[in-house]
mmCIF file of C-alpha atoms and ligand atoms in Angstrom:
data_model
loop_
_atom_site.group_PDB
_atom_site.id
_atom_site.type_symbol
_atom_site.label_atom_id
_atom_site.label_comp_id
_atom_site.label_asym_id
_atom_site.label_seq_id
_atom_site.Cartn_x
_atom_site.Cartn_y
_atom_site.Cartn_z
ATOM 1 C CA MET I 1 -88.977 -17.463 32.231
ATOM 2 C CA ASN I 2 -86.646 -20.420 32.258
ATOM 3 C CA SER I 3 -84.103 -20.760 30.259
ATOM 4 C CA VAL I 4 -85.702 -23.923 27.846
ATOM 5 C CA GLU I 5 -88.666 -21.296 26.896
ATOM 6 C CA LYS I 6 -86.020 -18.571 25.665
ATOM 7 C CA ILE I 7 -84.588 -18.651 22.135
ATOM 8 C CA GLU I 8 -80.796 -20.378 20.944
ATOM 9 C CA LEU I 9 -79.180 -17.495 19.179
ATOM 10 C CA LEU I 10 -75.931 -19.206 18.364
ATOM 11 C CA GLY I 11 -76.312 -21.461 15.352
ATOM 12 C CA MET I 12 -78.057 -18.661 13.930
ATOM 13 C CA ASN I 13 -77.022 -16.813 10.937
ATOM 14 C CA MET I 14 -76.642 -13.106 10.637
ATOM 15 C CA LEU I 15 -80.963 -12.545 9.321
ATOM 16 C CA GLU I 16 -82.344 -14.985 11.664
ATOM 17 C CA MET I 17 -80.193 -12.806 14.607
ATOM 18 C CA GLU I 18 -81.807 -9.466 12.855
ATOM 19 C CA ASP I 19 -85.027 -10.837 12.140
ATOM 20 C CA PHE I 20 -84.929 -11.638 16.223
ATOM 21 C CA ALA I 21 -83.329 -8.069 17.346
ATOM 22 C CA VAL I 22 -87.224 -6.635 15.200
ATOM 23 C CA SER I 23 -89.004 -9.072 17.010
ATOM 24 C CA GLN I 24 -87.689 -8.196 20.508
ATOM 25 C CA GLY I 25 -89.136 -3.944 18.627
ATOM 26 C CA GLN I 26 -84.989 -3.075 17.816
ATOM 27 C CA PRO I 27 -83.604 -2.327 14.605
ATOM 28 C CA ARG I 28 -81.754 -4.493 12.522
ATOM 29 C CA PHE I 29 -78.286 -3.501 12.769
ATOM 30 C CA ARG I 30 -79.032 -4.747 16.962
ATOM 31 C CA GLY I 31 -79.506 -8.195 15.721
ATOM 32 C CA ARG I 32 -76.202 -7.328 13.253
ATOM 33 C CA GLN I 33 -74.131 -6.239 16.987
ATOM 34 C CA LEU I 34 -75.021 -9.386 18.584
ATOM 35 C CA HIS I 35 -73.761 -11.082 15.998
ATOM 36 C CA ARG I 36 -70.488 -9.651 15.980
ATOM 37 C CA TRP I 37 -70.026 -10.402 19.661
ATOM 38 C CA ILE I 38 -71.176 -13.961 19.294
ATOM 39 C CA TYR I 39 -69.050 -14.688 16.725
ATOM 40 C CA ILE I 40 -66.076 -13.297 16.738
ATOM 41 C CA LYS I 41 -65.805 -12.166 20.156
ATOM 42 C CA ASP I 42 -66.825 -15.370 20.888
ATOM 43 C CA THR I 43 -69.286 -14.145 24.175
ATOM 44 C CA SER I 44 -72.156 -16.085 25.315
ATOM 45 C CA SER I 45 -72.901 -12.953 28.394
ATOM 46 C CA PHE I 46 -75.474 -10.104 26.385
ATOM 47 C CA TYR I 47 -74.437 -8.210 29.622
ATOM 48 C CA GLU I 48 -70.436 -8.018 27.819
ATOM 49 C CA MET I 49 -72.055 -6.558 24.599
ATOM 50 C CA SER I 50 -70.414 -2.980 24.998
ATOM 51 C CA ASP I 51 -72.120 -0.976 22.338
ATOM 52 C CA ILE I 52 -75.685 -2.331 23.400
ATOM 53 C CA PRO I 53 -77.717 -0.195 25.446
ATOM 54 C CA ARG I 54 -78.159 -1.290 28.743
ATOM 55 C CA GLU I 55 -82.097 -1.948 28.970
ATOM 56 C CA ILE I 56 -82.187 -3.561 25.352
ATOM 57 C CA ARG I 57 -78.791 -6.094 26.731
ATOM 58 C CA GLN I 58 -80.897 -7.378 29.911
ATOM 59 C CA GLN I 59 -84.012 -7.223 27.565
ATOM 60 C CA PHE I 60 -82.454 -9.600 24.947
ATOM 61 C CA ASP I 61 -81.335 -11.588 28.188
ATOM 62 C CA ASP I 62 -84.338 -12.148 29.658
ATOM 63 C CA LYS I 63 -85.469 -13.865 25.978
ATOM 64 C CA ALA I 64 -82.621 -15.100 24.947
ATOM 65 C CA PHE I 65 -78.969 -17.312 25.580
ATOM 66 C CA ILE I 66 -76.464 -18.116 23.943
ATOM 67 C CA SER I 67 -75.085 -21.249 24.791
ATOM 68 C CA ILE I 68 -71.313 -21.798 23.656
ATOM 69 C CA PRO I 69 -70.443 -25.088 25.476
ATOM 70 C CA ARG I 70 -68.574 -25.299 28.436
ATOM 71 C CA VAL I 71 -65.263 -26.142 28.762
ATOM 72 C CA LEU I 72 -64.740 -29.154 32.200
ATOM 73 C CA LYS I 73 -61.199 -29.651 31.336
ATOM 74 C CA GLN I 74 -58.634 -29.181 29.331
ATOM 75 C CA ARG I 75 -55.141 -30.893 28.524
ATOM 76 C CA VAL I 76 -52.667 -29.609 26.723
ATOM 77 C CA SER I 77 -49.424 -32.121 25.133
ATOM 78 C CA GLU I 78 -45.984 -31.561 24.411
ATOM 79 C CA ASP I 79 -46.154 -30.540 21.396
ATOM 80 C CA GLY I 80 -48.918 -27.783 22.114
ATOM 81 C CA THR I 81 -52.225 -29.655 21.240
ATOM 82 C CA ARG I 82 -55.328 -28.516 23.472
ATOM 83 C CA LYS I 83 -57.982 -31.725 23.653
ATOM 84 C CA PHE I 84 -60.658 -29.939 25.519
ATOM 85 C CA LEU I 85 -63.843 -32.194 27.720
ATOM 86 C CA MET I 86 -67.084 -29.791 26.598
ATOM 87 C CA GLU I 87 -71.014 -29.649 28.619
ATOM 88 C CA MET I 88 -73.777 -29.575 26.781
ATOM 89 C CA ASN I 89 -77.038 -27.649 28.089
ATOM 90 C CA ASP I 90 -77.872 -31.748 28.445
ATOM 91 C CA LYS I 91 -75.040 -32.342 30.041
ATOM 92 C CA LYS I 92 -73.967 -34.440 27.116
ATOM 93 C CA ARG I 93 -69.901 -34.168 27.099
ATOM 94 C CA ILE I 94 -67.943 -34.520 24.087
ATOM 95 C CA GLU I 95 -64.351 -33.868 23.226
ATOM 96 C CA THR I 96 -62.443 -31.289 20.958
ATOM 97 C CA VAL I 97 -58.831 -31.235 19.999
ATOM 98 C CA LEU I 98 -56.744 -27.893 18.798
ATOM 99 C CA ILE I 99 -54.196 -28.386 17.151
ATOM 100 C CA PRO I 100 -50.796 -26.411 16.136
ATOM 101 C CA GLN I 101 -49.687 -26.153 12.951
ATOM 102 C CA SER I 102 -46.472 -24.953 13.500
ATOM 103 C CA ALA I 103 -44.330 -24.366 16.232
ATOM 104 C CA ASN I 104 -45.547 -21.104 17.121
ATOM 105 C CA LEU I 105 -47.880 -21.165 19.708
ATOM 106 C CA ASN I 106 -49.154 -18.088 19.132
ATOM 107 C CA GLY I 107 -49.687 -18.707 15.714
ATOM 108 C CA ARG I 108 -52.323 -20.927 13.070
ATOM 109 C CA TYR I 109 -54.656 -23.490 14.787
ATOM 110 C CA THR I 110 -56.410 -26.504 12.942
ATOM 111 C CA LEU I 111 -59.326 -27.717 15.638
ATOM 112 C CA CYS I 112 -60.939 -30.936 15.265
ATOM 113 C CA VAL I 113 -64.579 -31.248 15.918
ATOM 114 C CA SER I 114 -67.039 -33.910 16.873
ATOM 115 C CA SER I 115 -70.511 -33.910 15.166
ATOM 116 C CA GLN I 116 -72.567 -36.736 17.923
ATOM 117 C CA VAL I 117 -72.129 -37.776 21.829
ATOM 118 C CA GLY I 118 -70.673 -41.296 20.487
ATOM 119 C CA CYS I 119 -70.284 -42.875 17.926
ATOM 120 C CA PRO I 120 -72.914 -45.601 16.405
ATOM 121 C CA PHE I 121 -70.317 -47.356 13.889
ATOM 122 C CA ARG I 122 -67.757 -49.044 16.386
ATOM 123 C CA CYS I 123 -64.838 -48.892 14.546
ATOM 124 C CA ALA I 124 -62.143 -51.476 16.093
ATOM 125 C CA PHE I 125 -59.546 -50.016 16.492
ATOM 126 C CA CYS I 126 -61.781 -46.439 17.905
ATOM 127 C CA ALA I 127 -62.345 -45.376 21.584
ATOM 128 C CA THR I 128 -64.818 -43.362 20.411
ATOM 129 C CA GLY I 129 -66.166 -46.993 18.974
ATOM 130 C CA GLN I 130 -66.449 -48.859 22.129
ATOM 131 C CA GLY I 131 -68.619 -45.930 23.758
ATOM 132 C CA VAL I 132 -72.305 -45.671 23.717
ATOM 133 C CA PHE I 133 -74.186 -43.464 20.989
ATOM 134 C CA GLN I 134 -75.968 -41.330 22.561
ATOM 135 C CA ARG I 135 -77.213 -38.129 20.093
ATOM 136 C CA ASN I 136 -76.721 -36.171 16.932
ATOM 137 C CA LEU I 137 -75.145 -32.494 18.220
ATOM 138 C CA SER I 138 -76.642 -29.116 16.399
ATOM 139 C CA ALA I 139 -75.363 -26.717 14.507
ATOM 140 C CA HIS I 140 -74.860 -25.223 17.852
ATOM 141 C CA GLU I 141 -73.144 -27.450 19.641
ATOM 142 C CA ILE I 142 -70.654 -27.714 16.333
ATOM 143 C CA VAL I 143 -69.731 -23.641 15.733
ATOM 144 C CA GLY I 144 -70.170 -23.136 19.546
ATOM 145 C CA GLN I 145 -66.764 -25.956 20.023
ATOM 146 C CA LEU I 146 -64.678 -23.220 17.597
ATOM 147 C CA LEU I 147 -66.181 -20.751 19.515
ATOM 148 C CA GLY I 148 -65.220 -22.585 22.920
ATOM 149 C CA SER I 149 -62.003 -23.314 22.114
ATOM 150 C CA ARG I 150 -60.506 -20.576 20.709
ATOM 151 C CA ARG I 151 -62.338 -18.148 23.868
ATOM 152 C CA GLU I 152 -59.599 -20.237 26.189
ATOM 153 C CA LEU I 153 -56.913 -20.396 23.666
ATOM 154 C CA ARG I 154 -57.332 -16.547 24.360
ATOM 155 C CA ARG I 155 -57.844 -16.530 27.893
ATOM 156 C CA ARG I 156 -54.589 -19.181 28.286
ATOM 157 C CA LEU I 157 -51.665 -17.034 25.387
ATOM 158 C CA LYS I 158 -52.007 -13.777 26.739
ATOM 159 C CA ASN I 159 -50.417 -11.975 23.624
ATOM 160 C CA PRO I 160 -50.776 -9.620 21.612
ATOM 161 C CA GLN I 161 -49.985 -11.645 18.379
ATOM 162 C CA GLU I 162 -54.107 -13.112 17.787
ATOM 163 C CA PRO I 163 -53.943 -17.172 17.543
ATOM 164 C CA LEU I 164 -56.417 -18.172 14.237
ATOM 165 C CA ILE I 165 -58.360 -21.414 14.091
ATOM 166 C CA THR I 166 -58.101 -21.617 10.149
ATOM 167 C CA ASN I 167 -59.253 -24.977 9.522
ATOM 168 C CA VAL I 168 -61.861 -27.184 10.751
ATOM 169 C CA VAL I 169 -61.986 -31.027 10.337
ATOM 170 C CA PHE I 170 -64.681 -33.142 10.795
ATOM 171 C CA MET I 171 -62.576 -35.639 12.598
ATOM 172 C CA GLY I 172 -63.078 -35.554 16.354
ATOM 173 C CA MET I 173 -66.267 -37.773 17.880
ATOM 174 C CA GLY I 174 -68.598 -39.112 15.400
ATOM 175 C CA GLU I 175 -69.644 -40.043 11.874
ATOM 176 C CA PRO I 176 -70.731 -36.694 10.324
ATOM 177 C CA LEU I 177 -72.867 -37.784 7.135
ATOM 178 C CA LEU I 178 -74.689 -39.436 10.107
ATOM 179 C CA ASN I 179 -75.989 -36.204 10.766
ATOM 180 C CA LEU I 180 -75.431 -33.724 7.767
ATOM 181 C CA ALA I 181 -78.247 -31.321 7.555
ATOM 182 C CA GLN I 182 -76.217 -30.187 11.370
ATOM 183 C CA VAL I 183 -72.874 -29.983 9.739
ATOM 184 C CA VAL I 184 -73.769 -28.503 7.050
ATOM 185 C CA ARG I 185 -75.683 -25.471 8.583
ATOM 186 C CA SER I 186 -72.519 -25.500 11.275
ATOM 187 C CA ILE I 187 -70.378 -24.721 8.380
ATOM 188 C CA GLN I 188 -72.599 -21.849 6.671
ATOM 189 C CA ILE I 189 -72.231 -20.749 9.584
ATOM 190 C CA MET I 190 -68.442 -20.685 9.855
ATOM 191 C CA ASN I 191 -68.228 -19.766 6.856
ATOM 192 C CA ASP I 192 -70.062 -16.887 6.785
ATOM 193 C CA PRO I 193 -66.826 -14.249 5.898
ATOM 194 C CA ARG I 194 -68.881 -10.975 8.796
ATOM 195 C CA GLY I 195 -68.593 -13.570 10.976
ATOM 196 C CA ILE I 196 -65.785 -16.451 11.779
ATOM 197 C CA GLN I 197 -64.918 -16.062 8.271
ATOM 198 C CA LEU I 198 -63.498 -19.951 7.849
ATOM 199 C CA GLY I 199 -63.133 -20.447 4.097
ATOM 200 C CA GLN I 200 -64.912 -23.647 2.987
ATOM 201 C CA ARG I 201 -61.936 -25.373 1.286
ATOM 202 C CA HIS I 202 -60.393 -24.899 5.512
ATOM 203 C CA ILE I 203 -62.578 -27.512 6.565
ATOM 204 C CA THR I 204 -62.589 -31.369 5.363
ATOM 205 C CA ILE I 205 -64.796 -34.036 6.125
ATOM 206 C CA SER I 206 -64.100 -37.227 7.499
ATOM 207 C CA THR I 207 -66.660 -40.359 6.880
ATOM 208 C CA CYS I 208 -65.587 -43.850 7.738
ATOM 209 C CA GLY I 209 -67.455 -44.732 4.376
ATOM 210 C CA GLU I 210 -71.238 -44.235 4.626
ATOM 211 C CA ALA I 211 -71.941 -43.774 1.241
ATOM 212 C CA HIS I 212 -75.645 -42.671 1.292
ATOM 213 C CA GLY I 213 -74.070 -39.757 2.867
ATOM 214 C CA ILE I 214 -71.255 -39.241 0.230
ATOM 215 C CA LEU I 215 -74.452 -38.973 -2.356
ATOM 216 C CA ARG I 216 -76.160 -36.431 -0.461
ATOM 217 C CA LEU I 217 -73.304 -34.558 0.689
ATOM 218 C CA ALA I 218 -71.635 -34.169 -3.623
ATOM 219 C CA GLU I 219 -75.032 -32.927 -4.106
ATOM 220 C CA GLU I 220 -74.913 -30.081 -1.327
ATOM 221 C CA ASP I 221 -72.979 -26.998 -2.923
ATOM 222 C CA LEU I 222 -70.117 -27.197 -0.850
ATOM 223 C CA GLN I 223 -66.217 -26.766 -1.392
ATOM 224 C CA VAL I 224 -65.273 -28.075 1.575
ATOM 225 C CA THR I 225 -62.640 -32.001 1.349
ATOM 226 C CA LEU I 226 -64.252 -35.392 1.703
ATOM 227 C CA ALA I 227 -61.821 -37.254 3.515
ATOM 228 C CA VAL I 228 -62.633 -40.942 3.390
ATOM 229 C CA SER I 229 -61.680 -44.057 6.251
ATOM 230 C CA LEU I 230 -60.371 -46.802 4.146
ATOM 231 C CA HIS I 231 -58.326 -48.583 6.735
ATOM 232 C CA ALA I 232 -58.492 -52.080 4.829
ATOM 233 C CA ALA I 233 -58.734 -52.434 1.383
ATOM 234 C CA ASP I 234 -60.437 -55.962 0.726
ATOM 235 C CA ASP I 235 -63.969 -56.578 2.729
ATOM 236 C CA GLN I 236 -63.244 -59.068 4.897
ATOM 237 C CA LEU I 237 -60.840 -56.841 6.880
ATOM 238 C CA ARG I 238 -63.243 -53.642 6.001
ATOM 239 C CA ASP I 239 -65.896 -55.629 7.692
ATOM 240 C CA GLU I 240 -63.919 -56.495 10.824
ATOM 241 C CA LEU I 241 -62.439 -53.106 10.996
ATOM 242 C CA VAL I 242 -65.041 -50.921 9.794
ATOM 243 C CA PRO I 243 -68.491 -52.273 10.451
ATOM 244 C CA ILE I 244 -70.869 -49.993 8.325
ATOM 245 C CA ASN I 245 -68.429 -51.959 5.880
ATOM 246 C CA LYS I 246 -71.397 -54.454 5.994
ATOM 247 C CA LYS I 247 -74.523 -52.746 4.541
ATOM 248 C CA TYR I 248 -71.342 -50.725 2.322
ATOM 249 C CA PRO I 249 -69.251 -53.015 0.406
ATOM 250 C CA LEU I 250 -65.625 -51.227 -0.952
ATOM 251 C CA GLU I 251 -67.946 -51.805 -4.145
ATOM 252 C CA THR I 252 -70.430 -49.583 -3.462
ATOM 253 C CA LEU I 253 -68.310 -47.184 -1.607
ATOM 254 C CA MET I 254 -65.650 -46.291 -4.032
ATOM 255 C CA ALA I 255 -69.171 -46.055 -6.598
ATOM 256 C CA ALA I 256 -69.975 -43.296 -4.164
ATOM 257 C CA ILE I 257 -66.978 -41.677 -4.321
ATOM 258 C CA LYS I 258 -66.256 -41.718 -7.724
ATOM 259 C CA THR I 259 -70.354 -40.132 -8.414
ATOM 260 C CA TYR I 260 -68.865 -37.764 -5.680
ATOM 261 C CA VAL I 261 -65.835 -36.405 -7.822
ATOM 262 C CA GLU I 262 -67.676 -36.435 -10.430
ATOM 263 C CA LYS I 263 -70.224 -34.274 -9.629
ATOM 264 C CA THR I 264 -67.670 -31.396 -6.993
ATOM 265 C CA GLY I 265 -64.807 -32.017 -9.426
ATOM 266 C CA ARG I 266 -62.863 -32.061 -6.013
ATOM 267 C CA ARG I 267 -60.749 -34.610 -4.762
ATOM 268 C CA VAL I 268 -61.044 -37.197 -2.277
ATOM 269 C CA THR I 269 -59.020 -37.938 0.471
ATOM 270 C CA PHE I 270 -57.931 -41.262 1.806
ATOM 271 C CA GLU I 271 -57.595 -41.799 5.427
ATOM 272 C CA TYR I 272 -55.264 -45.154 6.500
ATOM 273 C CA ILE I 273 -54.665 -46.603 10.158
ATOM 274 C CA MET I 274 -51.593 -48.285 10.156
ATOM 275 C CA LEU I 275 -52.126 -51.650 12.665
ATOM 276 C CA ASP I 276 -48.941 -53.950 13.221
ATOM 277 C CA GLU I 277 -48.909 -56.952 11.279
ATOM 278 C CA VAL I 278 -53.298 -56.433 10.485
ATOM 279 C CA ASN I 279 -53.747 -54.038 7.307
ATOM 280 C CA ILE I 280 -50.253 -53.135 6.367
ATOM 281 C CA GLY I 281 -48.896 -55.804 4.391
ATOM 282 C CA ARG I 282 -47.304 -56.393 0.661
ATOM 283 C CA LYS I 283 -51.234 -57.134 -0.586
ATOM 284 C CA ASP I 284 -52.646 -54.240 1.766
ATOM 285 C CA ALA I 285 -50.676 -52.058 -0.375
ATOM 286 C CA GLU I 286 -51.439 -53.349 -4.004
ATOM 287 C CA ASN I 287 -55.066 -53.994 -3.476
ATOM 288 C CA MET I 288 -54.972 -50.133 -1.462
ATOM 289 C CA ALA I 289 -53.376 -48.617 -5.408
ATOM 290 C CA LYS I 290 -55.868 -50.869 -7.575
ATOM 291 C CA LEU I 291 -58.703 -48.797 -6.181
ATOM 292 C CA VAL I 292 -57.096 -45.572 -5.430
ATOM 293 C CA LYS I 293 -54.859 -44.900 -8.330
ATOM 294 C CA PRO I 294 -58.224 -44.468 -10.730
ATOM 295 C CA LEU I 295 -59.197 -41.169 -8.091
ATOM 296 C CA LEU I 296 -56.257 -39.638 -8.509
ATOM 297 C CA ALA I 297 -56.963 -39.301 -4.685
ATOM 298 C CA ASN I 298 -54.490 -38.867 -2.463
ATOM 299 C CA VAL I 299 -53.194 -41.339 1.270
ATOM 300 C CA ASN I 300 -52.698 -39.970 3.682
ATOM 301 C CA LEU I 301 -50.909 -42.524 6.224
ATOM 302 C CA ILE I 302 -52.001 -42.738 10.247
ATOM 303 C CA PRO I 303 -49.500 -44.113 11.807
ATOM 304 C CA TYR I 304 -51.950 -46.065 14.817
ATOM 305 C CA ASN I 305 -52.387 -44.640 18.256
ATOM 306 C CA GLU I 306 -52.943 -47.435 21.356
ATOM 307 C CA VAL I 307 -56.362 -47.552 22.630
ATOM 308 C CA GLY I 308 -56.604 -49.065 26.397
ATOM 309 C CA GLY I 309 -58.295 -52.487 26.492
ATOM 310 C CA LEU I 310 -57.623 -53.370 22.430
ATOM 311 C CA LEU I 311 -55.309 -55.416 20.672
ATOM 312 C CA TYR I 312 -54.341 -53.522 17.857
ATOM 313 C CA ARG I 313 -50.657 -52.146 18.162
ATOM 314 C CA LYS I 314 -48.618 -49.232 16.602
ATOM 315 C CA PRO I 315 -46.431 -50.234 13.636
ATOM 316 C CA ASP I 316 -42.570 -49.730 14.076
ATOM 317 C CA PRO I 317 -40.983 -46.704 11.805
ATOM 318 C CA SER I 318 -39.368 -49.012 9.809
ATOM 319 C CA ARG I 319 -42.515 -50.933 9.047
ATOM 320 C CA VAL I 320 -44.622 -47.707 8.514
ATOM 321 C CA LYS I 321 -41.497 -46.765 5.770
ATOM 322 C CA GLN I 322 -41.611 -49.595 3.786
ATOM 323 C CA PHE I 323 -45.735 -49.708 3.616
ATOM 324 C CA TYR I 324 -45.215 -46.039 2.277
ATOM 325 C CA ASN I 325 -42.947 -46.836 -0.245
ATOM 326 C CA TRP I 326 -44.987 -49.382 -1.600
ATOM 327 C CA LEU I 327 -47.831 -47.012 -2.059
ATOM 328 C CA ALA I 328 -45.451 -44.406 -3.501
ATOM 329 C CA ALA I 329 -43.708 -47.275 -5.761
ATOM 330 C CA LEU I 330 -47.630 -48.456 -7.255
ATOM 331 C CA GLY I 331 -48.185 -44.983 -8.310
ATOM 332 C CA LEU I 332 -50.188 -43.190 -5.606
ATOM 333 C CA ASN I 333 -49.913 -39.412 -3.701
ATOM 334 C CA VAL I 334 -49.402 -40.414 0.246
ATOM 335 C CA SER I 335 -47.462 -39.104 3.108
ATOM 336 C CA ILE I 336 -47.169 -39.805 6.703
ATOM 337 C CA ARG I 337 -49.411 -37.873 9.162
ATOM 338 C CA GLU I 338 -47.580 -35.977 11.686
ATOM 339 C CA GLU I 339 -49.107 -37.460 15.270
ATOM 340 C CA HIS I 340 -50.002 -34.812 17.959
ATOM 341 C CA GLY I 341 -51.293 -34.818 20.813
ATOM 342 C CA GLY I 342 -50.918 -38.688 21.493
ATOM 343 C CA ASP I 343 -49.869 -38.487 24.311
ATOM 344 C CA ILE I 344 -53.014 -37.364 26.335
ATOM 345 C CA GLU I 345 -55.043 -39.350 24.251
ATOM 346 C CA ALA I 346 -56.074 -36.505 21.657
ATOM 347 C CA ALA I 347 -54.804 -38.634 19.285
ATOM 348 C CA CYS I 348 -57.149 -39.964 15.950
ATOM 349 C CA GLY I 349 -58.737 -42.803 17.280
ATOM 350 C CA GLN I 350 -58.353 -42.073 21.118
ATOM 351 C CA LEU I 351 -61.233 -39.879 21.981
ATOM 352 C CA ALA I 352 -63.806 -41.414 24.283
ATOM 353 C CA VAL I 353 -66.087 -39.258 27.146
ATOM 354 C CA LYS I 354 -68.530 -41.760 29.641
ATOM 355 C CA PRO I 355 -72.035 -41.605 29.163
ATOM 356 C CA ASN I 356 -73.467 -39.877 31.188
HETATM 357 S S1 SF4 G 401 -63.447 -44.318 13.804
HETATM 358 FE FE1 SF4 G 401 -65.064 -42.477 13.548
HETATM 359 S S2 SF4 G 401 -66.792 -43.690 12.532
HETATM 360 FE FE2 SF4 G 401 -65.677 -45.360 13.022
HETATM 361 S S3 SF4 G 401 -65.878 -45.084 15.803
HETATM 362 FE FE3 SF4 G 401 -64.240 -44.262 15.819
HETATM 363 S S4 SF4 G 401 -65.827 -42.066 15.304
HETATM 364 FE FE4 SF4 G 401 -66.710 -43.314 14.716
#
């Protein structure tokens, strides 16, 4: 029997793992053991599961597999950010970024996961959007990014104080709302208190404006944070920077966000990439205030991280501050996002993998 005919265990919830154990003539608690080894210990080899008898491990290995993505390459930034190049079973590659929340590298981390191999949206400033869209990732490949990154971190930081991934943001490669079913399933698995134990309020889904997906997300019973990448506050400029705007112009997008806020009772965050001499004028600030203020939302400003081959430039700090001041004076809750991993092309909008 080759691995294609075997059953993938990663991505199963506890009940499904118990059912798998029963299907193998084993008691249900063997499924709970598998669950613990996979989601707490990041194990992908049955032979490491020392509390399961050897012959049962062999039997499981004959029938199933656990495909935590392989880390092919790892780059570490001066600030401790790690960018992983990961390979899926079908050899498709994606990038995942692990960002320390403080200078203590044995402390807490935020993981930026990818939801697709490439991205069909082709935003003008984004490295991912310049590549070829290949496919959606499945839930087990999304959860696998967390286990694979954590496993690497545990190996590299040989310190008794356990580093923790306490936040996950869907801000890597791809538009998560185009892959909503698998994203939701991955969140349910990461949220399980008997496994990864990641609170839903520590998870952020970021969209470039998939208005239909926002309405669908509002129907899910989730406590996650929604971040909307605005990047321009008038349709003409947004059509240019974020082409999905032609399908869902600002009026449609803002109506979907309003419905989301009313349905879920949760605030949204707006992300705004600052492009020098493109979208940070006084008029842009005024347009943004008109759109965002009624929603009582937070605005996160992200000074652009330059991408080779693209013409956009990062504004100098005085322009960043000026735009920030305008927005604050217009009454918005605004902050400037601290940059991480810019020196290893791991910052926002810089992720890219050549198709294979
Ligand atoms: S910014 Fe996001 S949605 Fe736009 S092309 Fe890049 S990955 Fe896709």
